[in-house]
Amino acid sequence: MDSLSLLVVSAFLLFPAALFHLSNGGVTSSFIRKSEPSVDMPFDADVFQLPPGYNAPQQKGFLHTKEV
């Protein structure tokens, strides 16, 4: 194997390895998910109460499509 082909092969092997090593995302948060399942929000929670007033948001259609 001549030196040029050895240089090309080593460049194709070392360059991606160097990029992989340099692109380490690191730790972005200390959050660790619990192993047990989460507790569901009850249906009688205050966030599910009907909003007061005329034309409350859930009475409006949420799909606004353009008729062609």
C-alpha positions as a printed NumPy array, in Angstrom:
array([[  0.   ,   0.   ,   0.   ],
       [  1.544,   3.307,  -0.98 ],
       [  1.683,   6.283,   1.355],
       [ -1.066,   8.274,  -0.391],
       [ -3.661,   5.523,  -0.085],
       [ -2.605,   4.925,   3.512],
       [ -3.096,   8.637,   4.202],
       [ -6.545,   8.624,   2.581],
       [ -7.667,   5.524,   4.479],
       [ -6.416,   6.893,   7.784],
       [ -8.139,  10.233,   7.101],
       [-11.46 ,   8.471,   6.429],
       [-11.102,   6.531,   9.671],
       [ -9.729,   9.207,  11.975],
       [-11.769,  12.228,  10.858],
       [-15.201,  10.765,  11.796],
       [-13.757,   9.466,  15.05 ],
       [-12.453,  12.946,  15.874],
       [-15.817,  14.514,  15.036],
       [-17.61 ,  11.99 ,  17.204],
       [-15.267,  12.752,  20.089],
       [-15.59 ,  16.538,  19.705],
       [-19.377,  16.558,  19.365],
       [-20.103,  15.27 ,  22.854],
       [-23.364,  16.872,  23.966],
       [-22.517,  16.611,  27.631],
       [-24.97 ,  16.758,  30.509],
       [-27.732,  19.317,  30.018],
       [-29.805,  18.623,  33.119],
       [-29.74 ,  16.802,  36.419],
       [-33.254,  15.396,  35.81 ],
       [-33.557,  11.638,  36.231],
       [-36.863,   9.935,  35.438],
       [-38.356,   7.833,  38.229],
       [-38.558,   4.113,  37.605],
       [-42.144,   3.802,  38.891],
       [-45.02 ,   5.061,  36.729],
       [-46.266,   8.604,  37.246],
       [-49.537,   9.432,  39.004],
       [-52.324,  10.501,  36.648],
       [-54.051,  13.843,  37.115],
       [-57.584,  13.309,  38.494],
       [-60.506,  14.294,  36.266],
       [-61.905,  16.57 ,  38.979],
       [-58.764,  18.739,  39.012],
       [-59.286,  22.502,  38.724],
       [-57.686,  22.647,  35.281],
       [-60.567,  20.587,  33.839],
       [-63.347,  22.865,  35.141],
       [-65.548,  24.646,  32.623],
       [-64.442,  28.217,  31.953],
       [-67.017,  30.901,  32.71 ],
       [-68.663,  33.069,  30.085],
       [-70.339,  32.858,  26.722],
       [-68.56 ,  30.953,  23.933],
       [-66.073,  29.206,  26.162],
       [-63.029,  27.783,  24.334],
       [-64.183,  24.167,  24.322],
       [-67.425,  25.219,  22.595],
       [-65.469,  26.512,  19.594],
       [-64.247,  24.247,  16.808],
       [-60.554,  23.547,  17.072],
       [-60.122,  22.574,  13.422],
       [-60.092,  25.693,  11.284],
       [-59.843,  24.4  ,   7.747],
       [-60.078,  26.356,   4.566],
       [-62.851,  25.039,   2.332],
       [-61.88 ,  24.815,  -1.303]])
